[in-house]
Amino acid sequence: MSVAHQTMVEPCHKPCPDLSCYSLNAAQKAKGLVNLKKVRSELKEKQLEPLRVKRKELVARANHEDTRQLERARIAEEIQRIDRQAQRIQERWS
């Protein structure tokens, strides 16, 4: 029976630490962080917009006078599900 030996190597966080061309200056870091924040907010809005539209439609249907009580209860559950999903998206992208 043979035993395999593994050697663990510390991962390098920079490809070549002595070359300054691999590091970002403060302005580049700030610009990157601003862009990252912008993209995160755009992605969040892109995911939330269909939920807002669907919720608005459901609220209008629930408030319609021809809607039966059982249907209103089902719509209320669907609205709560949409609210929970929107909350998860808010937490994930904030």
mmCIF file of C-alpha atoms in Angstrom:
data_model
loop_
_atom_site.group_PDB
_atom_site.id
_atom_site.type_symbol
_atom_site.label_atom_id
_atom_site.label_comp_id
_atom_site.label_asym_id
_atom_site.label_seq_id
_atom_site.Cartn_x
_atom_site.Cartn_y
_atom_site.Cartn_z
ATOM 1 C CA MET A 1 0.000 0.000 0.000
ATOM 2 C CA SER A 2 1.435 3.374 -0.952
ATOM 3 C CA VAL A 3 0.823 6.672 0.756
ATOM 4 C CA ALA A 4 0.539 9.824 -1.316
ATOM 5 C CA HIS A 5 2.082 12.950 0.113
ATOM 6 C CA GLN A 6 0.587 16.317 -0.634
ATOM 7 C CA THR A 7 2.546 19.498 -0.347
ATOM 8 C CA MET A 8 0.568 22.576 0.533
ATOM 9 C CA VAL A 9 1.686 25.815 -1.048
ATOM 10 C CA GLU A 10 0.530 29.208 0.141
ATOM 11 C CA PRO A 11 -1.424 30.880 -2.678
ATOM 12 C CA CYS A 12 0.093 34.057 -4.008
ATOM 13 C CA HIS A 13 -2.230 37.054 -3.709
ATOM 14 C CA LYS A 14 -0.168 39.012 -6.252
ATOM 15 C CA PRO A 15 1.418 37.483 -9.335
ATOM 16 C CA CYS A 16 4.670 39.360 -8.792
ATOM 17 C CA PRO A 17 4.883 41.466 -5.618
ATOM 18 C CA ASP A 18 8.067 43.341 -6.617
ATOM 19 C CA LEU A 19 6.533 44.823 -9.775
ATOM 20 C CA SER A 20 4.454 47.898 -9.068
ATOM 21 C CA CYS A 21 2.641 47.566 -12.403
ATOM 22 C CA TYR A 22 0.442 44.854 -10.824
ATOM 23 C CA SER A 23 -0.949 47.089 -8.090
ATOM 24 C CA LEU A 24 -3.628 49.772 -8.353
ATOM 25 C CA ASN A 25 -3.166 53.328 -7.207
ATOM 26 C CA ALA A 26 -5.707 55.034 -4.937
ATOM 27 C CA ALA A 27 -7.580 56.710 -7.807
ATOM 28 C CA GLN A 28 -7.968 53.416 -9.684
ATOM 29 C CA LYS A 29 -9.198 51.671 -6.540
ATOM 30 C CA ALA A 30 -11.729 54.435 -5.846
ATOM 31 C CA LYS A 31 -12.973 54.384 -9.444
ATOM 32 C CA GLY A 32 -13.292 50.590 -9.329
ATOM 33 C CA LEU A 33 -15.256 50.699 -6.081
ATOM 34 C CA VAL A 34 -17.607 53.357 -7.496
ATOM 35 C CA ASN A 35 -18.173 51.247 -10.606
ATOM 36 C CA LEU A 36 -18.735 48.141 -8.500
ATOM 37 C CA LYS A 37 -21.335 49.952 -6.390
ATOM 38 C CA LYS A 38 -23.064 51.202 -9.550
ATOM 39 C CA VAL A 39 -23.199 47.727 -11.108
ATOM 40 C CA ARG A 40 -24.531 46.184 -7.893
ATOM 41 C CA SER A 41 -27.337 48.752 -7.700
ATOM 42 C CA GLU A 42 -28.185 48.241 -11.394
ATOM 43 C CA LEU A 43 -28.375 44.474 -10.921
ATOM 44 C CA LYS A 44 -30.553 44.914 -7.846
ATOM 45 C CA GLU A 45 -32.946 47.213 -9.706
ATOM 46 C CA LYS A 46 -33.041 44.866 -12.694
ATOM 47 C CA GLN A 47 -34.191 42.046 -10.406
ATOM 48 C CA LEU A 48 -36.615 44.165 -8.359
ATOM 49 C CA GLU A 49 -38.441 45.859 -11.246
ATOM 50 C CA PRO A 50 -40.403 42.767 -12.435
ATOM 51 C CA LEU A 51 -41.368 42.040 -8.823
ATOM 52 C CA ARG A 52 -42.696 45.582 -8.396
ATOM 53 C CA VAL A 53 -44.774 45.290 -11.574
ATOM 54 C CA LYS A 54 -46.175 41.879 -10.560
ATOM 55 C CA ARG A 55 -46.972 43.113 -7.034
ATOM 56 C CA LYS A 56 -48.741 46.181 -8.408
ATOM 57 C CA GLU A 57 -50.895 43.977 -10.674
ATOM 58 C CA LEU A 58 -51.770 41.660 -7.783
ATOM 59 C CA VAL A 59 -52.719 44.558 -5.497
ATOM 60 C CA ALA A 60 -54.980 45.957 -8.212
ATOM 61 C CA ARG A 61 -56.617 42.550 -8.675
ATOM 62 C CA ALA A 62 -57.084 42.089 -4.930
ATOM 63 C CA ASN A 63 -58.695 45.516 -4.589
ATOM 64 C CA HIS A 64 -61.103 44.887 -7.457
ATOM 65 C CA GLU A 65 -64.651 44.549 -6.126
ATOM 66 C CA ASP A 66 -65.431 41.420 -8.202
ATOM 67 C CA THR A 67 -62.650 39.399 -6.568
ATOM 68 C CA ARG A 68 -63.888 36.688 -4.207
ATOM 69 C CA GLN A 69 -62.567 36.291 -0.657
ATOM 70 C CA LEU A 70 -60.746 33.014 -1.410
ATOM 71 C CA GLU A 71 -59.033 34.598 -4.409
ATOM 72 C CA ARG A 72 -58.036 37.604 -2.269
ATOM 73 C CA ALA A 73 -56.426 35.283 0.279
ATOM 74 C CA ARG A 74 -54.455 33.547 -2.477
ATOM 75 C CA ILE A 75 -53.373 36.915 -3.872
ATOM 76 C CA ALA A 76 -52.312 38.077 -0.386
ATOM 77 C CA GLU A 77 -50.089 34.984 -0.039
ATOM 78 C CA GLU A 78 -48.569 35.683 -3.449
ATOM 79 C CA ILE A 79 -47.896 39.304 -2.458
ATOM 80 C CA GLN A 80 -46.183 38.136 0.738
ATOM 81 C CA ARG A 81 -44.035 35.726 -1.290
ATOM 82 C CA ILE A 82 -43.031 38.561 -3.630
ATOM 83 C CA ASP A 83 -42.219 40.796 -0.637
ATOM 84 C CA ARG A 84 -39.985 38.093 0.869
ATOM 85 C CA GLN A 85 -38.230 37.594 -2.445
ATOM 86 C CA ALA A 86 -37.689 41.352 -2.805
ATOM 87 C CA GLN A 87 -36.280 41.495 0.724
ATOM 88 C CA ARG A 88 -33.794 38.708 -0.081
ATOM 89 C CA ILE A 89 -32.706 40.562 -3.221
ATOM 90 C CA GLN A 90 -32.283 43.798 -1.225
ATOM 91 C CA GLU A 91 -30.118 42.002 1.338
ATOM 92 C CA ARG A 92 -28.067 40.185 -1.289
ATOM 93 C CA TRP A 93 -27.227 43.247 -3.388
ATOM 94 C CA SER A 94 -26.828 45.847 -0.615
#
